[in-house]
């Protein structure tokens, strides 16, 4: 049997249908990645530079955009390289690193979205205690939790796969996923079942918390016109972000495990990367257009940069 010390490279098999259009796909993908950097970096720099935006809602949004850049950095550079390459290989360390970055980014997204829903719940349902509950110290602690916890859980998850003996090197995807790597194990260990199950349960709990927050928000908005205005102004962008991210992620997870393999490879590839394409572009645009204060600051910052004021 082979083990992980013998297997030094993995083969990514999702590129066979891209050869005839690889230059076009490369240019479109490069354009998409540039747009992701542009829109996310604009939001991040604007929030950092403007002290008036140093509020919990904008701080969480800033971290969401940073996480979007972090997660896509684990996919796009390698994907762009593979589009122009005739051999679609990735080293074992590189594969585990890519899986770690993508997975931890997804988990951090869920944590940040949960924090944003909690912030809106406190701001609208308990406005009198908002400033005492969302202090600078607590915001820092919450933000660190949103980053550190996913990284820790993914280190544990990756570690359980690293210790397994692998009997194959073929990954039926255009990027590395821990679940597909673990399927290459000669004999899956108990830890490879327990750890992912715990991680899924942990983040399903985040999802239930978000639903709980919005249940109270909707209930509060029914009794107050002022709260309805706040909801439409600050919660609607978050709700749209949540729906887009959840839909994209669940689509990929469910298809990867239960989807039909009869679909064309190009369709399968799109289904597997939609959460790496749609949310990183749409999220900053939604917030930039819907949040009046942020939109005005972005416009002011852009004009000042253009005219060097």
Short mmCIF file of C-alpha atoms in Angstrom, two decimals:
data_model
loop_
_atom_site.label_atom_id
_atom_site.label_comp_id
_atom_site.label_asym_id
_atom_site.label_seq_id
_atom_site.Cartn_x
_atom_site.Cartn_y
_atom_site.Cartn_z
CA UNK A 1 0.00 0.00 0.00
CA UNK A 2 1.03 3.58 -0.62
CA UNK A 3 1.16 5.97 2.25
CA UNK A 4 1.32 9.73 2.48
CA UNK A 5 5.12 9.72 2.47
CA UNK A 6 5.17 7.93 -0.93
CA UNK A 7 2.46 10.04 -2.60
CA UNK A 8 4.07 13.41 -3.23
CA UNK A 9 1.59 14.85 -5.76
CA UNK A 10 -2.17 14.85 -6.24
CA UNK A 11 -3.85 14.99 -9.65
CA UNK A 12 -6.75 17.42 -10.12
CA UNK A 13 -9.02 15.86 -12.72
CA UNK A 14 -11.55 18.62 -13.30
CA UNK A 15 -9.67 20.38 -16.10
CA UNK A 16 -10.11 17.99 -19.02
CA UNK A 17 -13.05 19.97 -20.41
CA UNK A 18 -11.31 23.35 -20.23
CA UNK A 19 -8.45 22.75 -22.66
CA UNK A 20 -10.14 24.13 -25.80
CA UNK A 21 -11.23 27.34 -24.02
CA UNK A 22 -8.44 27.74 -21.53
CA UNK A 23 -7.21 31.16 -22.75
CA UNK A 24 -10.73 32.61 -22.65
CA UNK A 25 -11.35 31.07 -19.22
CA UNK A 26 -8.01 32.38 -17.99
CA UNK A 27 -8.86 35.97 -19.04
CA UNK A 28 -12.36 35.80 -17.55
CA UNK A 29 -11.05 34.29 -14.32
CA UNK A 30 -8.28 36.90 -14.08
CA UNK A 31 -10.86 39.66 -14.62
CA UNK A 32 -13.10 38.13 -11.94
CA UNK A 33 -10.20 37.94 -9.46
CA UNK A 34 -9.23 41.56 -10.17
CA UNK A 35 -12.84 42.66 -9.55
CA UNK A 36 -12.88 40.72 -6.27
CA UNK A 37 -9.73 42.51 -5.13
CA UNK A 38 -11.02 45.89 -6.28
CA UNK A 39 -14.43 45.82 -4.59
CA UNK A 40 -13.28 44.17 -1.37
CA UNK A 41 -10.15 46.29 -1.00
CA UNK A 42 -12.19 49.46 -1.59
CA UNK A 43 -14.51 48.58 1.29
CA UNK A 44 -11.63 47.56 3.58
CA UNK A 45 -9.52 50.68 2.94
CA UNK A 46 -12.53 52.99 3.27
CA UNK A 47 -13.53 51.52 6.63
CA UNK A 48 -9.96 51.55 7.96
CA UNK A 49 -9.26 55.11 6.84
CA UNK A 50 -12.54 56.67 8.02
CA UNK A 51 -12.87 56.85 11.81
CA UNK A 52 -16.61 57.52 11.47
CA UNK A 53 -16.97 53.93 10.25
CA UNK A 54 -15.17 52.40 13.24
CA UNK A 55 -18.41 50.88 14.52
CA UNK A 56 -19.15 47.17 15.15
CA UNK A 57 -21.25 46.72 12.00
CA UNK A 58 -18.56 48.17 9.73
CA UNK A 59 -15.72 46.43 11.58
CA UNK A 60 -17.41 43.05 11.03
CA UNK A 61 -18.02 43.99 7.39
CA UNK A 62 -14.36 44.92 7.00
CA UNK A 63 -13.35 41.51 8.33
CA UNK A 64 -15.85 39.81 6.02
CA UNK A 65 -14.20 41.49 3.02
CA UNK A 66 -10.71 40.61 4.28
CA UNK A 67 -11.84 37.02 4.66
CA UNK A 68 -13.15 37.09 1.09
CA UNK A 69 -9.68 38.06 -0.12
CA UNK A 70 -8.10 35.40 2.09
CA UNK A 71 -10.37 32.59 0.86
CA UNK A 72 -10.11 33.44 -2.83
CA UNK A 73 -6.31 33.66 -2.52
CA UNK A 74 -6.39 29.94 -1.73
CA UNK A 75 -8.10 29.19 -5.04
CA UNK A 76 -7.57 31.71 -7.85
CA UNK A 77 -3.73 31.81 -8.20
CA UNK A 78 -3.52 28.01 -8.47
CA UNK A 79 -6.58 27.86 -10.72
CA UNK A 80 -5.15 30.50 -13.07
CA UNK A 81 -1.88 28.56 -13.26
CA UNK A 82 -3.68 25.30 -14.02
CA UNK A 83 -5.73 26.87 -16.81
CA UNK A 84 -2.53 27.51 -18.77
CA UNK A 85 -0.81 24.29 -17.77
CA UNK A 86 -0.99 20.89 -19.45
CA UNK A 87 -0.37 19.04 -16.16
CA UNK A 88 -2.77 19.66 -13.32
CA UNK A 89 -0.79 18.54 -10.32
CA UNK A 90 -0.53 19.87 -6.80
CA UNK A 91 1.91 18.83 -4.09
CA UNK A 92 0.60 17.11 -0.99
CA UNK A 93 1.54 20.06 1.30
CA UNK A 94 0.09 22.50 -1.24
CA UNK A 95 -3.14 20.50 -1.42
CA UNK A 96 -3.57 20.45 2.34
CA UNK A 97 -2.76 24.16 2.51
CA UNK A 98 -5.31 24.99 -0.18
CA UNK A 99 -7.95 22.91 1.56
CA UNK A 100 -7.14 24.56 4.88
CA UNK A 101 -7.42 28.11 3.45
CA UNK A 102 -10.71 27.47 1.62
CA UNK A 103 -12.32 25.60 4.52
CA UNK A 104 -11.20 28.04 7.21
CA UNK A 105 -12.38 30.96 5.07
CA UNK A 106 -15.84 29.43 4.69
CA UNK A 107 -16.07 28.79 8.44
CA UNK A 108 -14.88 32.33 9.23
CA UNK A 109 -17.56 33.67 6.88
CA UNK A 110 -20.23 31.82 8.85
CA UNK A 111 -18.85 33.13 12.16
CA UNK A 112 -18.70 36.72 10.88
CA UNK A 113 -22.23 36.52 9.48
CA UNK A 114 -23.40 35.24 12.87
CA UNK A 115 -21.69 38.19 14.58
CA UNK A 116 -23.28 40.62 12.15
CA UNK A 117 -26.74 39.18 12.82
CA UNK A 118 -26.14 39.44 16.58
CA UNK A 119 -24.99 43.05 16.19
CA UNK A 120 -28.18 43.92 14.28
CA UNK A 121 -30.30 42.09 16.85
CA UNK A 122 -28.83 44.11 19.72
CA UNK A 123 -28.97 47.39 17.76
CA UNK A 124 -32.65 47.02 16.84
CA UNK A 125 -34.17 44.87 19.59
CA UNK A 126 -32.14 46.21 22.52
CA UNK A 127 -30.97 49.70 21.47
CA UNK A 128 -30.69 51.07 25.02
CA UNK A 129 -27.93 48.60 25.94
CA UNK A 130 -26.26 48.44 22.52
CA UNK A 131 -23.18 50.51 23.43
CA UNK A 132 -22.67 48.66 26.71
CA UNK A 133 -22.96 45.25 25.02
CA UNK A 134 -20.95 46.03 21.88
CA UNK A 135 -17.93 47.70 23.43
CA UNK A 136 -14.61 47.95 21.60
CA UNK A 137 -13.14 45.23 23.80
CA UNK A 138 -16.00 42.83 23.10
CA UNK A 139 -15.88 43.55 19.38
CA UNK A 140 -12.17 42.68 19.35
CA UNK A 141 -12.85 39.46 21.30
CA UNK A 142 -15.73 38.49 18.99
CA UNK A 143 -13.63 39.19 15.90
CA UNK A 144 -10.69 37.16 17.19
CA UNK A 145 -13.08 34.32 17.98
CA UNK A 146 -14.42 34.45 14.41
CA UNK A 147 -10.89 34.04 13.03
CA UNK A 148 -9.16 31.78 15.55
CA UNK A 149 -11.90 29.17 16.01
CA UNK A 150 -12.18 28.21 12.30
CA UNK A 151 -8.41 28.01 11.99
CA UNK A 152 -8.16 25.78 15.07
CA UNK A 153 -10.96 23.47 13.90
CA UNK A 154 -9.42 23.20 10.43
CA UNK A 155 -5.97 22.44 11.92
CA UNK A 156 -7.54 19.55 13.83
CA UNK A 157 -9.48 18.38 10.78
CA UNK A 158 -6.43 18.63 8.50
CA UNK A 159 -4.29 16.88 11.09
CA UNK A 160 -6.58 13.84 11.19
CA UNK A 161 -6.30 13.51 7.40
CA UNK A 162 -2.52 14.04 7.42
CA UNK A 163 -2.03 11.05 9.72
CA UNK A 164 -4.01 8.73 7.43
CA UNK A 165 -2.48 6.32 4.96
CA UNK A 166 -3.52 7.25 1.44
CA UNK A 167 -4.18 4.68 -1.29
CA UNK A 168 -4.76 7.11 -4.14
CA UNK A 169 -3.76 10.48 -5.54
CA UNK A 170 -6.69 11.33 -7.83
CA UNK A 171 -8.95 14.24 -6.75
CA UNK A 172 -12.06 14.66 -8.88
CA UNK A 173 -12.21 18.44 -8.54
CA UNK A 174 -10.37 21.57 -9.67
CA UNK A 175 -9.17 22.33 -6.14
CA UNK A 176 -8.43 20.40 -2.96
CA UNK A 177 -11.15 19.57 -0.46
CA UNK A 178 -10.50 17.80 2.83
CA UNK A 179 -13.47 15.48 2.32
CA UNK A 180 -12.15 14.27 -1.04
CA UNK A 181 -8.65 13.81 0.37
CA UNK A 182 -10.03 11.76 3.27
CA UNK A 183 -11.84 9.52 0.76
CA UNK A 184 -8.39 8.50 -0.52
CA UNK A 185 -7.54 7.01 2.87
CA UNK A 186 -6.96 3.26 2.85
CA UNK A 187 -8.96 2.82 6.05
CA UNK A 188 -10.70 5.94 7.43
CA UNK A 189 -10.14 6.44 11.15
CA UNK A 190 -12.79 7.27 13.72
CA UNK A 191 -11.32 10.77 14.01
CA UNK A 192 -11.99 11.37 10.30
CA UNK A 193 -15.67 10.83 11.02
CA UNK A 194 -15.97 12.46 14.43
CA UNK A 195 -14.03 15.68 13.72
CA UNK A 196 -15.96 16.68 10.55
CA UNK A 197 -19.24 15.74 12.28
CA UNK A 198 -18.35 18.06 15.18
CA UNK A 199 -17.38 20.87 12.78
CA UNK A 200 -20.62 20.56 10.84
CA UNK A 201 -22.63 20.55 14.07
CA UNK A 202 -20.74 23.57 15.37
CA UNK A 203 -21.49 25.66 12.30
CA UNK A 204 -25.06 24.42 11.96
CA UNK A 205 -25.36 25.88 15.46
CA UNK A 206 -24.16 29.20 14.01
CA UNK A 207 -26.87 28.95 11.37
CA UNK A 208 -29.56 28.30 13.98
CA UNK A 209 -28.30 31.29 15.97
CA UNK A 210 -28.63 33.49 12.87
CA UNK A 211 -32.20 32.26 12.33
CA UNK A 212 -32.98 32.96 15.99
CA UNK A 213 -31.61 36.51 15.67
CA UNK A 214 -33.69 37.22 12.58
CA UNK A 215 -36.82 35.77 14.17
CA UNK A 216 -36.52 38.40 16.91
CA UNK A 217 -35.65 41.10 14.39
CA UNK A 218 -38.73 40.40 12.29
CA UNK A 219 -40.91 40.29 15.39
CA UNK A 220 -39.52 43.63 16.55
CA UNK A 221 -40.00 45.25 13.13
CA UNK A 222 -43.69 44.38 13.11
CA UNK A 223 -44.34 46.64 16.09
CA UNK A 224 -42.23 49.67 15.13
CA UNK A 225 -41.95 51.69 11.95
CA UNK A 226 -38.54 52.98 13.08
CA UNK A 227 -37.31 49.41 13.47
CA UNK A 228 -38.63 48.53 10.02
CA UNK A 229 -36.60 51.39 8.55
CA UNK A 230 -33.49 50.19 10.40
CA UNK A 231 -34.11 46.66 9.17
CA UNK A 232 -34.44 47.74 5.54
CA UNK A 233 -31.35 49.94 5.76
CA UNK A 234 -28.88 47.75 7.68
CA UNK A 235 -30.33 44.22 7.91
CA UNK A 236 -31.47 43.73 4.34
CA UNK A 237 -27.87 43.84 2.97
CA UNK A 238 -26.83 41.32 5.60
CA UNK A 239 -29.81 39.10 4.81
CA UNK A 240 -29.01 39.17 1.08
CA UNK A 241 -25.37 38.36 1.85
CA UNK A 242 -26.45 35.48 4.05
CA UNK A 243 -28.81 34.03 1.45
CA UNK A 244 -26.23 34.27 -1.36
CA UNK A 245 -23.45 32.72 0.72
CA UNK A 246 -25.62 29.95 2.22
CA UNK A 247 -27.15 29.08 -1.13
CA UNK A 248 -23.78 28.92 -2.89
CA UNK A 249 -22.15 26.86 -0.14
CA UNK A 250 -25.01 24.40 0.40
CA UNK A 251 -25.27 23.91 -3.36
CA UNK A 252 -21.64 22.82 -3.55
CA UNK A 253 -21.73 20.66 -0.40
CA UNK A 254 -24.90 18.82 -1.40
CA UNK A 255 -23.82 18.35 -5.00
CA UNK A 256 -20.36 17.09 -4.00
CA UNK A 257 -21.94 14.36 -1.87
CA UNK A 258 -25.21 13.55 -3.61
CA UNK A 259 -25.11 15.16 -7.07
CA UNK A 260 -25.35 13.27 -10.34
CA UNK A 261 -22.10 12.66 -12.21
CA UNK A 262 -23.99 12.62 -15.50
CA UNK A 263 -23.75 16.41 -15.79
CA UNK A 264 -21.00 17.81 -17.97
CA UNK A 265 -17.68 18.52 -16.34
CA UNK A 266 -18.00 22.28 -17.01
CA UNK A 267 -21.32 22.40 -15.16
CA UNK A 268 -19.84 20.44 -12.26
CA UNK A 269 -16.90 22.85 -12.11
CA UNK A 270 -19.17 25.89 -12.00
CA UNK A 271 -21.23 24.33 -9.22
CA UNK A 272 -18.07 23.71 -7.22
CA UNK A 273 -16.71 27.26 -7.44
CA UNK A 274 -19.85 29.41 -7.27
CA UNK A 275 -19.25 30.17 -3.58
CA UNK A 276 -15.75 31.38 -4.52
CA UNK A 277 -17.07 33.63 -7.30
CA UNK A 278 -20.48 35.05 -6.37
CA UNK A 279 -20.26 36.06 -2.65
CA UNK A 280 -16.80 37.75 -2.83
CA UNK A 281 -18.07 40.03 -5.63
CA UNK A 282 -21.68 40.56 -4.61
CA UNK A 283 -21.22 41.08 -0.85
CA UNK A 284 -19.16 44.32 -1.05
CA UNK A 285 -21.44 45.66 -3.79
CA UNK A 286 -24.57 44.98 -1.74
CA UNK A 287 -23.19 46.76 1.32
CA UNK A 288 -21.63 49.53 -0.73
CA UNK A 289 -24.94 50.30 -2.44
CA UNK A 290 -27.34 49.76 0.46
CA UNK A 291 -25.52 51.37 3.39
CA UNK A 292 -25.83 55.11 2.79
CA UNK A 293 -23.00 56.15 5.10
CA UNK A 294 -20.61 53.62 3.59
CA UNK A 295 -21.67 54.47 0.04
CA UNK A 296 -21.03 58.16 0.65
CA UNK A 297 -17.64 57.46 2.22
CA UNK A 298 -16.60 55.20 -0.65
CA UNK A 299 -17.61 57.87 -3.17
CA UNK A 300 -15.73 60.54 -1.21
CA UNK A 301 -12.64 58.35 -0.83
CA UNK A 302 -12.68 57.46 -4.54
CA UNK A 303 -13.03 61.08 -5.62
CA UNK A 304 -10.25 62.21 -3.30
CA UNK A 305 -7.98 59.48 -4.64
CA UNK A 306 -8.76 60.36 -8.24
CA UNK A 307 -8.25 64.10 -7.80
CA UNK A 308 -5.60 63.81 -5.03
CA UNK A 309 -7.55 66.03 -2.68
#
